[in-house]
JSON list of C-alpha atoms in Angstrom, two decimals:
[
{"chain": "A", "resi": 1, "resn": "MET", "atom": "CA", "xyz": [50.08, -103.57, -9.35]},
{"chain": "A", "resi": 2, "resn": "ALA", "atom": "CA", "xyz": [52.64, -105.01, -12.09]},
{"chain": "A", "resi": 3, "resn": "SER", "atom": "CA", "xyz": [53.55, -108.62, -11.52]},
{"chain": "A", "resi": 4, "resn": "LYS", "atom": "CA", "xyz": [57.22, -108.97, -11.02]},
{"chain": "A", "resi": 5, "resn": "ALA", "atom": "CA", "xyz": [57.07, -112.54, -12.70]},
{"chain": "A", "resi": 6, "resn": "ALA", "atom": "CA", "xyz": [58.50, -111.89, -15.46]},
{"chain": "A", "resi": 7, "resn": "SER", "atom": "CA", "xyz": [62.28, -112.95, -14.02]},
{"chain": "A", "resi": 8, "resn": "ASP", "atom": "CA", "xyz": [61.09, -116.22, -12.31]},
{"chain": "A", "resi": 9, "resn": "PRO", "atom": "CA", "xyz": [63.06, -119.17, -13.46]},
{"chain": "A", "resi": 10, "resn": "ALA", "atom": "CA", "xyz": [59.49, -120.28, -14.51]},
{"chain": "A", "resi": 11, "resn": "VAL", "atom": "CA", "xyz": [58.28, -117.31, -16.53]},
{"chain": "A", "resi": 12, "resn": "ALA", "atom": "CA", "xyz": [61.26, -118.53, -18.77]},
{"chain": "A", "resi": 13, "resn": "ALA", "atom": "CA", "xyz": [60.33, -122.39, -18.94]},
{"chain": "A", "resi": 14, "resn": "ALA", "atom": "CA", "xyz": [56.47, -121.26, -19.92]},
{"chain": "A", "resi": 15, "resn": "ARG", "atom": "CA", "xyz": [56.97, -117.97, -22.39]},
{"chain": "A", "resi": 16, "resn": "PRO", "atom": "CA", "xyz": [55.03, -118.50, -25.43]},
{"chain": "A", "resi": 17, "resn": "GLY", "atom": "CA", "xyz": [58.06, -119.54, -27.97]},
{"chain": "A", "resi": 18, "resn": "SER", "atom": "CA", "xyz": [60.09, -121.59, -25.56]},
{"chain": "A", "resi": 19, "resn": "ALA", "atom": "CA", "xyz": [60.83, -125.55, -25.78]},
{"chain": "A", "resi": 20, "resn": "PRO", "atom": "CA", "xyz": [57.94, -126.70, -23.55]},
{"chain": "A", "resi": 21, "resn": "ALA", "atom": "CA", "xyz": [59.55, -128.05, -21.07]},
{"chain": "A", "resi": 22, "resn": "SER", "atom": "CA", "xyz": [55.72, -129.06, -19.66]},
{"chain": "A", "resi": 23, "resn": "ALA", "atom": "CA", "xyz": [55.11, -131.93, -21.67]},
{"chain": "A", "resi": 24, "resn": "SER", "atom": "CA", "xyz": [56.34, -135.14, -24.17]},
{"chain": "A", "resi": 25, "resn": "GLY", "atom": "CA", "xyz": [54.72, -137.18, -26.55]},
{"chain": "A", "resi": 26, "resn": "ALA", "atom": "CA", "xyz": [52.46, -135.64, -29.00]},
{"chain": "A", "resi": 27, "resn": "GLY", "atom": "CA", "xyz": [50.59, -132.80, -29.38]},
{"chain": "A", "resi": 28, "resn": "GLY", "atom": "CA", "xyz": [52.20, -131.81, -25.05]},
{"chain": "A", "resi": 29, "resn": "LYS", "atom": "CA", "xyz": [49.26, -135.00, -24.49]},
{"chain": "A", "resi": 30, "resn": "TYR", "atom": "CA", "xyz": [51.29, -136.54, -21.50]},
{"chain": "A", "resi": 31, "resn": "LEU", "atom": "CA", "xyz": [53.62, -135.39, -18.70]},
{"chain": "A", "resi": 32, "resn": "ALA", "atom": "CA", "xyz": [57.35, -135.30, -18.59]},
{"chain": "A", "resi": 33, "resn": "ASP", "atom": "CA", "xyz": [59.46, -137.67, -16.78]},
{"chain": "A", "resi": 34, "resn": "GLY", "atom": "CA", "xyz": [60.63, -134.38, -14.58]},
{"chain": "A", "resi": 35, "resn": "VAL", "atom": "CA", "xyz": [57.54, -133.68, -12.95]},
{"chain": "A", "resi": 36, "resn": "ALA", "atom": "CA", "xyz": [57.54, -133.86, -9.64]},
{"chain": "A", "resi": 37, "resn": "GLY", "atom": "CA", "xyz": [54.82, -132.94, -8.31]},
{"chain": "A", "resi": 38, "resn": "ALA", "atom": "CA", "xyz": [50.48, -130.83, -9.17]},
{"chain": "A", "resi": 39, "resn": "ALA", "atom": "CA", "xyz": [48.32, -129.01, -7.69]},
{"chain": "A", "resi": 40, "resn": "LYS", "atom": "CA", "xyz": [44.54, -128.69, -8.30]},
{"chain": "A", "resi": 41, "resn": "ILE", "atom": "CA", "xyz": [43.86, -124.89, -8.74]},
{"chain": "A", "resi": 42, "resn": "MET", "atom": "CA", "xyz": [41.10, -123.37, -9.28]},
{"chain": "A", "resi": 43, "resn": "VAL", "atom": "CA", "xyz": [39.77, -120.10, -11.66]},
{"chain": "A", "resi": 44, "resn": "VAL", "atom": "CA", "xyz": [37.22, -118.22, -10.87]},
{"chain": "A", "resi": 45, "resn": "GLY", "atom": "CA", "xyz": [35.24, -114.42, -11.28]},
{"chain": "A", "resi": 46, "resn": "PRO", "atom": "CA", "xyz": [32.18, -113.35, -12.38]},
{"chain": "A", "resi": 47, "resn": "LEU", "atom": "CA", "xyz": [29.62, -114.17, -15.94]},
{"chain": "A", "resi": 48, "resn": "GLY", "atom": "CA", "xyz": [32.77, -112.55, -18.48]},
{"chain": "A", "resi": 49, "resn": "VAL", "atom": "CA", "xyz": [35.28, -111.64, -16.46]},
{"chain": "A", "resi": 50, "resn": "GLY", "atom": "CA", "xyz": [37.16, -114.27, -18.20]},
{"chain": "A", "resi": 51, "resn": "LYS", "atom": "CA", "xyz": [38.27, -117.75, -16.91]},
{"chain": "A", "resi": 52, "resn": "THR", "atom": "CA", "xyz": [37.24, -120.04, -19.91]},
{"chain": "A", "resi": 53, "resn": "THR", "atom": "CA", "xyz": [39.95, -117.36, -21.89]},
{"chain": "A", "resi": 54, "resn": "LEU", "atom": "CA", "xyz": [42.01, -117.61, -19.55]},
{"chain": "A", "resi": 55, "resn": "ILE", "atom": "CA", "xyz": [42.40, -121.59, -19.25]},
{"chain": "A", "resi": 56, "resn": "GLY", "atom": "CA", "xyz": [42.23, -121.98, -23.39]},
{"chain": "A", "resi": 57, "resn": "THR", "atom": "CA", "xyz": [44.70, -119.16, -23.49]},
{"chain": "A", "resi": 58, "resn": "VAL", "atom": "CA", "xyz": [47.70, -120.71, -21.11]},
{"chain": "A", "resi": 59, "resn": "SER", "atom": "CA", "xyz": [46.43, -125.05, -21.34]},
{"chain": "A", "resi": 60, "resn": "GLU", "atom": "CA", "xyz": [49.47, -127.33, -23.33]},
{"chain": "A", "resi": 61, "resn": "ILE", "atom": "CA", "xyz": [46.25, -129.53, -23.80]},
{"chain": "A", "resi": 62, "resn": "ALA", "atom": "CA", "xyz": [43.34, -129.28, -25.14]},
{"chain": "A", "resi": 63, "resn": "PRO", "atom": "CA", "xyz": [41.44, -127.32, -22.67]},
{"chain": "A", "resi": 64, "resn": "LEU", "atom": "CA", "xyz": [37.30, -128.76, -21.73]},
{"chain": "A", "resi": 65, "resn": "SER", "atom": "CA", "xyz": [35.19, -126.27, -22.47]},
{"chain": "A", "resi": 66, "resn": "THR", "atom": "CA", "xyz": [31.51, -126.31, -21.51]},
{"chain": "A", "resi": 67, "resn": "GLU", "atom": "CA", "xyz": [30.37, -123.31, -23.00]},
{"chain": "A", "resi": 68, "resn": "ALA", "atom": "CA", "xyz": [26.72, -122.40, -24.33]},
{"chain": "A", "resi": 69, "resn": "VAL", "atom": "CA", "xyz": [24.72, -120.36, -25.06]},
{"chain": "A", "resi": 70, "resn": "MET", "atom": "CA", "xyz": [22.23, -118.89, -22.86]},
{"chain": "A", "resi": 71, "resn": "THR", "atom": "CA", "xyz": [18.46, -119.16, -23.40]},
{"chain": "A", "resi": 72, "resn": "GLN", "atom": "CA", "xyz": [15.72, -116.60, -23.06]},
{"chain": "A", "resi": 73, "resn": "ALA", "atom": "CA", "xyz": [14.84, -117.55, -19.26]},
{"chain": "A", "resi": 74, "resn": "GLY", "atom": "CA", "xyz": [18.27, -117.90, -18.38]},
{"chain": "A", "resi": 75, "resn": "ALA", "atom": "CA", "xyz": [19.47, -114.70, -20.38]},
{"chain": "A", "resi": 76, "resn": "ARG", "atom": "CA", "xyz": [16.66, -113.20, -17.28]},
{"chain": "A", "resi": 77, "resn": "VAL", "atom": "CA", "xyz": [19.06, -113.83, -14.85]},
{"chain": "A", "resi": 78, "resn": "ASP", "atom": "CA", "xyz": [22.66, -114.40, -15.88]},
{"chain": "A", "resi": 79, "resn": "HIS", "atom": "CA", "xyz": [22.67, -110.62, -17.82]},
{"chain": "A", "resi": 80, "resn": "PRO", "atom": "CA", "xyz": [24.54, -111.00, -20.85]},
{"chain": "A", "resi": 81, "resn": "ALA", "atom": "CA", "xyz": [24.32, -107.41, -22.00]},
{"chain": "A", "resi": 82, "resn": "GLY", "atom": "CA", "xyz": [26.43, -105.56, -18.34]},
{"chain": "A", "resi": 83, "resn": "PRO", "atom": "CA", "xyz": [30.69, -104.69, -19.68]},
{"chain": "A", "resi": 84, "resn": "SER", "atom": "CA", "xyz": [31.43, -107.53, -21.11]},
{"chain": "A", "resi": 85, "resn": "GLY", "atom": "CA", "xyz": [28.37, -108.55, -23.53]},
{"chain": "A", "resi": 86, "resn": "LYS", "atom": "CA", "xyz": [28.11, -112.30, -23.93]},
{"chain": "A", "resi": 87, "resn": "ARG", "atom": "CA", "xyz": [26.43, -114.14, -24.76]},
{"chain": "A", "resi": 88, "resn": "THR", "atom": "CA", "xyz": [27.33, -117.64, -23.30]},
{"chain": "A", "resi": 89, "resn": "THR", "atom": "CA", "xyz": [28.60, -119.06, -19.78]},
{"chain": "A", "resi": 90, "resn": "THR", "atom": "CA", "xyz": [29.82, -122.57, -17.89]},
{"chain": "A", "resi": 91, "resn": "VAL", "atom": "CA", "xyz": [27.11, -124.93, -17.28]},
{"chain": "A", "resi": 92, "resn": "ALA", "atom": "CA", "xyz": [29.46, -127.25, -16.27]},
{"chain": "A", "resi": 93, "resn": "LEU", "atom": "CA", "xyz": [33.31, -126.09, -15.73]},
{"chain": "A", "resi": 94, "resn": "ASP", "atom": "CA", "xyz": [36.66, -125.11, -18.06]},
{"chain": "A", "resi": 95, "resn": "PHE", "atom": "CA", "xyz": [39.94, -127.81, -17.56]},
{"chain": "A", "resi": 96, "resn": "GLY", "atom": "CA", "xyz": [43.22, -126.97, -19.02]},
{"chain": "A", "resi": 97, "resn": "ARG", "atom": "CA", "xyz": [46.56, -128.36, -17.61]},
{"chain": "A", "resi": 98, "resn": "MET", "atom": "CA", "xyz": [49.82, -126.40, -18.02]},
{"chain": "A", "resi": 99, "resn": "THR", "atom": "CA", "xyz": [53.26, -127.17, -16.48]},
{"chain": "A", "resi": 100, "resn": "LEU", "atom": "CA", "xyz": [55.74, -125.10, -15.10]},
{"chain": "A", "resi": 101, "resn": "ASP", "atom": "CA", "xyz": [59.79, -125.00, -15.13]},
{"chain": "A", "resi": 102, "resn": "GLY", "atom": "CA", "xyz": [58.64, -128.60, -16.14]},
{"chain": "A", "resi": 103, "resn": "GLU", "atom": "CA", "xyz": [57.94, -129.63, -12.76]},
{"chain": "A", "resi": 104, "resn": "LEU", "atom": "CA", "xyz": [54.93, -128.35, -11.44]},
{"chain": "A", "resi": 105, "resn": "VAL", "atom": "CA", "xyz": [51.77, -129.62, -13.65]},
{"chain": "A", "resi": 106, "resn": "LEU", "atom": "CA", "xyz": [48.87, -127.56, -12.45]},
{"chain": "A", "resi": 107, "resn": "TYR", "atom": "CA", "xyz": [45.23, -128.49, -12.81]},
{"chain": "A", "resi": 108, "resn": "LEU", "atom": "CA", "xyz": [43.03, -125.68, -14.09]},
{"chain": "A", "resi": 109, "resn": "PHE", "atom": "CA", "xyz": [39.09, -125.87, -12.80]},
{"chain": "A", "resi": 110, "resn": "GLY", "atom": "CA", "xyz": [37.39, -123.01, -13.96]},
{"chain": "A", "resi": 111, "resn": "THR", "atom": "CA", "xyz": [34.03, -122.46, -12.53]},
{"chain": "A", "resi": 112, "resn": "PRO", "atom": "CA", "xyz": [30.94, -121.11, -13.38]},
{"chain": "A", "resi": 113, "resn": "GLY", "atom": "CA", "xyz": [30.23, -116.85, -12.60]},
{"chain": "A", "resi": 114, "resn": "GLN", "atom": "CA", "xyz": [26.69, -117.07, -11.52]},
{"chain": "A", "resi": 115, "resn": "GLN", "atom": "CA", "xyz": [25.59, -117.22, -8.09]},
{"chain": "A", "resi": 116, "resn": "ARG", "atom": "CA", "xyz": [23.28, -120.28, -8.99]},
{"chain": "A", "resi": 117, "resn": "PHE", "atom": "CA", "xyz": [25.77, -122.24, -9.57]},
{"chain": "A", "resi": 118, "resn": "LEU", "atom": "CA", "xyz": [27.47, -122.51, -6.41]},
{"chain": "A", "resi": 119, "resn": "PRO", "atom": "CA", "xyz": [26.42, -125.83, -4.85]},
{"chain": "A", "resi": 120, "resn": "ALA", "atom": "CA", "xyz": [28.60, -127.60, -8.01]},
{"chain": "A", "resi": 121, "resn": "TRP", "atom": "CA", "xyz": [31.30, -124.88, -7.48]},
{"chain": "A", "resi": 122, "resn": "ARG", "atom": "CA", "xyz": [32.05, -126.14, -3.63]},
{"chain": "A", "resi": 123, "resn": "ASP", "atom": "CA", "xyz": [32.81, -129.27, -5.21]},
{"chain": "A", "resi": 124, "resn": "LEU", "atom": "CA", "xyz": [34.70, -128.67, -8.05]},
{"chain": "A", "resi": 125, "resn": "ALA", "atom": "CA", "xyz": [36.96, -127.18, -5.17]},
{"chain": "A", "resi": 126, "resn": "ARG", "atom": "CA", "xyz": [37.38, -130.07, -2.52]},
{"chain": "A", "resi": 127, "resn": "GLY", "atom": "CA", "xyz": [40.81, -130.98, -3.23]},
{"chain": "A", "resi": 128, "resn": "ALA", "atom": "CA", "xyz": [41.94, -127.55, -4.79]},
{"chain": "A", "resi": 129, "resn": "LEU", "atom": "CA", "xyz": [44.93, -125.98, -2.97]},
{"chain": "A", "resi": 130, "resn": "GLY", "atom": "CA", "xyz": [44.32, -122.56, -3.97]},
{"chain": "A", "resi": 131, "resn": "ALA", "atom": "CA", "xyz": [42.50, -120.28, -6.61]},
{"chain": "A", "resi": 132, "resn": "LEU", "atom": "CA", "xyz": [42.66, -117.02, -9.28]},
{"chain": "A", "resi": 133, "resn": "ALA", "atom": "CA", "xyz": [40.01, -115.06, -8.78]},
{"chain": "A", "resi": 134, "resn": "LEU", "atom": "CA", "xyz": [39.56, -113.65, -11.52]},
{"chain": "A", "resi": 135, "resn": "VAL", "atom": "CA", "xyz": [38.26, -108.94, -11.69]},
{"chain": "A", "resi": 136, "resn": "ASP", "atom": "CA", "xyz": [36.63, -106.89, -14.04]},
{"chain": "A", "resi": 137, "resn": "ALA", "atom": "CA", "xyz": [37.67, -103.59, -13.61]},
{"chain": "A", "resi": 138, "resn": "ARG", "atom": "CA", "xyz": [34.43, -102.28, -14.59]},
{"chain": "A", "resi": 139, "resn": "ASP", "atom": "CA", "xyz": [32.75, -103.45, -12.74]},
{"chain": "A", "resi": 140, "resn": "LEU", "atom": "CA", "xyz": [34.22, -104.64, -9.12]},
{"chain": "A", "resi": 141, "resn": "GLY", "atom": "CA", "xyz": [31.17, -105.62, -7.34]},
{"chain": "A", "resi": 142, "resn": "ALA", "atom": "CA", "xyz": [30.88, -107.94, -9.43]},
{"chain": "A", "resi": 143, "resn": "SER", "atom": "CA", "xyz": [33.55, -110.23, -7.68]},
{"chain": "A", "resi": 144, "resn": "PHE", "atom": "CA", "xyz": [32.07, -110.23, -4.36]},
{"chain": "A", "resi": 145, "resn": "ASP", "atom": "CA", "xyz": [30.55, -113.21, -4.07]},
{"chain": "A", "resi": 146, "resn": "ALA", "atom": "CA", "xyz": [33.28, -115.38, -5.32]},
{"chain": "A", "resi": 147, "resn": "LEU", "atom": "CA", "xyz": [36.37, -113.66, -3.21]},
{"chain": "A", "resi": 148, "resn": "GLY", "atom": "CA", "xyz": [33.51, -114.13, -0.21]},
{"chain": "A", "resi": 149, "resn": "HIS", "atom": "CA", "xyz": [32.89, -117.86, -1.09]},
{"chain": "A", "resi": 150, "resn": "LEU", "atom": "CA", "xyz": [36.68, -118.42, -1.65]},
{"chain": "A", "resi": 151, "resn": "GLU", "atom": "CA", "xyz": [37.23, -116.77, 2.10]},
{"chain": "A", "resi": 152, "resn": "ASP", "atom": "CA", "xyz": [33.90, -118.97, 3.48]},
{"chain": "A", "resi": 153, "resn": "LEU", "atom": "CA", "xyz": [35.96, -121.95, 1.88]},
{"chain": "A", "resi": 154, "resn": "ASP", "atom": "CA", "xyz": [39.65, -120.46, 3.57]},
{"chain": "A", "resi": 155, "resn": "LEU", "atom": "CA", "xyz": [41.14, -121.38, 0.20]},
{"chain": "A", "resi": 156, "resn": "PRO", "atom": "CA", "xyz": [43.87, -118.84, -0.46]},
{"chain": "A", "resi": 157, "resn": "PHE", "atom": "CA", "xyz": [43.70, -116.68, -3.52]},
{"chain": "A", "resi": 158, "resn": "ALA", "atom": "CA", "xyz": [45.35, -114.50, -5.71]},
{"chain": "A", "resi": 159, "resn": "VAL", "atom": "CA", "xyz": [44.20, -111.66, -8.11]},
{"chain": "A", "resi": 160, "resn": "ALA", "atom": "CA", "xyz": [44.22, -110.76, -11.39]},
{"chain": "A", "resi": 161, "resn": "VAL", "atom": "CA", "xyz": [42.02, -107.85, -12.16]},
{"chain": "A", "resi": 162, "resn": "ASN", "atom": "CA", "xyz": [42.00, -108.90, -16.29]},
{"chain": "A", "resi": 163, "resn": "VAL", "atom": "CA", "xyz": [42.05, -106.20, -18.83]},
{"chain": "A", "resi": 164, "resn": "PHE", "atom": "CA", "xyz": [39.59, -105.40, -21.01]},
{"chain": "A", "resi": 165, "resn": "PRO", "atom": "CA", "xyz": [39.34, -102.92, -23.73]},
{"chain": "A", "resi": 166, "resn": "GLY", "atom": "CA", "xyz": [38.31, -99.79, -21.93]},
{"chain": "A", "resi": 167, "resn": "SER", "atom": "CA", "xyz": [38.66, -100.54, -18.25]},
{"chain": "A", "resi": 168, "resn": "PRO", "atom": "CA", "xyz": [39.45, -97.50, -15.73]},
{"chain": "A", "resi": 169, "resn": "HIS", "atom": "CA", "xyz": [42.26, -97.23, -14.73]},
{"chain": "A", "resi": 170, "resn": "HIS", "atom": "CA", "xyz": [42.72, -97.69, -10.92]},
{"chain": "A", "resi": 171, "resn": "SER", "atom": "CA", "xyz": [45.31, -97.29, -8.12]},
{"chain": "A", "resi": 172, "resn": "GLU", "atom": "CA", "xyz": [46.85, -100.48, -5.98]},
{"chain": "A", "resi": 173, "resn": "GLU", "atom": "CA", "xyz": [45.30, -99.21, -2.94]},
{"chain": "A", "resi": 174, "resn": "GLN", "atom": "CA", "xyz": [42.78, -98.02, -4.64]},
{"chain": "A", "resi": 175, "resn": "LEU", "atom": "CA", "xyz": [41.75, -101.84, -5.94]},
{"chain": "A", "resi": 176, "resn": "ARG", "atom": "CA", "xyz": [42.40, -103.06, -2.57]},
{"chain": "A", "resi": 177, "resn": "ALA", "atom": "CA", "xyz": [40.46, -100.23, -0.46]},
{"chain": "A", "resi": 178, "resn": "SER", "atom": "CA", "xyz": [37.50, -101.87, -2.92]},
{"chain": "A", "resi": 179, "resn": "LEU", "atom": "CA", "xyz": [38.17, -105.81, -3.06]},
{"chain": "A", "resi": 180, "resn": "ASP", "atom": "CA", "xyz": [38.85, -105.92, 0.87]},
{"chain": "A", "resi": 181, "resn": "LEU", "atom": "CA", "xyz": [41.96, -107.54, 0.18]},
{"chain": "A", "resi": 182, "resn": "LEU", "atom": "CA", "xyz": [44.08, -108.68, 3.05]},
{"chain": "A", "resi": 183, "resn": "PRO", "atom": "CA", "xyz": [47.57, -107.29, 2.66]},
{"chain": "A", "resi": 184, "resn": "ASP", "atom": "CA", "xyz": [50.00, -110.05, 1.71]},
{"chain": "A", "resi": 185, "resn": "THR", "atom": "CA", "xyz": [46.55, -110.98, -1.69]},
{"chain": "A", "resi": 186, "resn": "PRO", "atom": "CA", "xyz": [48.50, -110.91, -4.31]},
{"chain": "A", "resi": 187, "resn": "LEU", "atom": "CA", "xyz": [47.14, -108.78, -6.91]},
{"chain": "A", "resi": 188, "resn": "VAL", "atom": "CA", "xyz": [48.43, -108.36, -10.25]},
{"chain": "A", "resi": 189, "resn": "ALA", "atom": "CA", "xyz": [47.29, -106.99, -14.10]},
{"chain": "A", "resi": 190, "resn": "CYS", "atom": "CA", "xyz": [46.95, -109.79, -16.36]},
{"chain": "A", "resi": 191, "resn": "ASP", "atom": "CA", "xyz": [45.22, -110.09, -19.90]},
{"chain": "A", "resi": 192, "resn": "ALA", "atom": "CA", "xyz": [44.06, -113.82, -20.37]},
{"chain": "A", "resi": 193, "resn": "ARG", "atom": "CA", "xyz": [43.83, -114.29, -24.17]},
{"chain": "A", "resi": 194, "resn": "ASP", "atom": "CA", "xyz": [47.86, -113.48, -23.60]},
{"chain": "A", "resi": 195, "resn": "GLU", "atom": "CA", "xyz": [49.66, -116.69, -22.91]},
{"chain": "A", "resi": 196, "resn": "ARG", "atom": "CA", "xyz": [52.72, -114.76, -20.66]},
{"chain": "A", "resi": 197, "resn": "SER", "atom": "CA", "xyz": [49.98, -112.67, -18.85]},
{"chain": "A", "resi": 198, "resn": "SER", "atom": "CA", "xyz": [47.95, -115.29, -17.59]},
{"chain": "A", "resi": 199, "resn": "VAL", "atom": "CA", "xyz": [50.84, -117.15, -16.53]},
{"chain": "A", "resi": 200, "resn": "GLU", "atom": "CA", "xyz": [52.60, -114.75, -14.48]},
{"chain": "A", "resi": 201, "resn": "ALA", "atom": "CA", "xyz": [49.05, -114.84, -13.64]},
{"chain": "A", "resi": 202, "resn": "LEU", "atom": "CA", "xyz": [49.61, -118.55, -12.25]},
{"chain": "A", "resi": 203, "resn": "ILE", "atom": "CA", "xyz": [53.14, -118.34, -11.16]},
{"chain": "A", "resi": 204, "resn": "ALA", "atom": "CA", "xyz": [51.90, -115.04, -8.79]},
{"chain": "A", "resi": 205, "resn": "LEU", "atom": "CA", "xyz": [49.62, -117.58, -7.47]},
{"chain": "A", "resi": 206, "resn": "VAL", "atom": "CA", "xyz": [52.08, -120.54, -6.77]},
{"chain": "A", "resi": 207, "resn": "ARG", "atom": "CA", "xyz": [54.41, -117.50, -5.10]},
{"chain": "A", "resi": 208, "resn": "HIS", "atom": "CA", "xyz": [51.60, -116.46, -2.36]},
{"chain": "A", "resi": 209, "resn": "LEU", "atom": "CA", "xyz": [50.50, -120.54, -1.67]},
{"chain": "A", "resi": 210, "resn": "ILE", "atom": "CA", "xyz": [54.72, -121.80, -1.36]},
{"chain": "A", "resi": 211, "resn": "ARG", "atom": "CA", "xyz": [54.80, -118.60, 1.15]},
{"chain": "A", "resi": 212, "resn": "THR", "atom": "CA", "xyz": [51.45, -120.00, 3.14]},
{"chain": "A", "resi": 213, "resn": "VAL", "atom": "CA", "xyz": [52.56, -123.31, 3.74]},
{"chain": "A", "resi": 214, "resn": "THR", "atom": "CA", "xyz": [56.12, -122.30, 4.51]},
{"chain": "A", "resi": 215, "resn": "SER", "atom": "CA", "xyz": [55.19, -119.01, 6.47]},
{"chain": "A", "resi": 216, "resn": "PRO", "atom": "CA", "xyz": [56.51, -119.01, 10.55]},
{"chain": "A", "resi": 217, "resn": "THR", "atom": "CA", "xyz": [53.23, -118.68, 11.14]},
{"chain": "A", "resi": 218, "resn": "THR", "atom": "CA", "xyz": [51.54, -121.77, 9.68]},
{"chain": "A", "resi": 219, "resn": "ALA", "atom": "CA", "xyz": [53.86, -123.49, 12.28]},
{"chain": "A", "resi": 220, "resn": "THR", "atom": "CA", "xyz": [53.49, -125.04, 15.08]},
{"chain": "A", "resi": 221, "resn": "ALA", "atom": "CA", "xyz": [54.10, -122.79, 18.22]},
{"chain": "A", "resi": 222, "resn": "PRO", "atom": "CA", "xyz": [56.85, -124.79, 20.29]},
{"chain": "A", "resi": 223, "resn": "GLU", "atom": "CA", "xyz": [55.98, -125.72, 23.40]},
{"chain": "A", "resi": 224, "resn": "PRO", "atom": "CA", "xyz": [56.63, -123.35, 26.70]},
{"chain": "A", "resi": 225, "resn": "ARG", "atom": "CA", "xyz": [59.35, -124.44, 29.34]}
]
């Protein structure tokens, strides 16, 4: 299940400690002159799976976060005592930006994890090229709704298992079977707190999007003679 992105030139350009190929100006506020393209990417998953953390980890600008402390009324439906023990929740969206290889900008939109935010979730997905779906191995079932929404929207996605302390180990075959993933859906492990690991998960998604666009099956079939 380990990502094969470690040798990718884009990873090298985005590794911690390397020169920021992603931005110019103070604090990475502005895009570099060499940027050739941009993509809107969703970061989805259930409550407490690490979406806000991952976006904050990789963003080259100060990330926008709309975290709020759960109210007593909300706690009855958001189950803060689950595996994450989380007491805050995203109430609108998270937003960050990162640049791969100095050329491709990813605008990252994190969604609220609860089912009751689905109307906002669908609005945020407009114009997105793909999604990174975060999964918690301690509660795989909590990810079913998010994965189902991506399939309903016909939005290409990759799955990243965010490794928490004490997470059970599952083989790739077990995870694919449990999550009902198609064979070509990328499945990687990541630590949302680690920049390199999180960047590699996003690169796995970008590779998948490129393959999806350039796959012969997506080309128009020739007219029969």
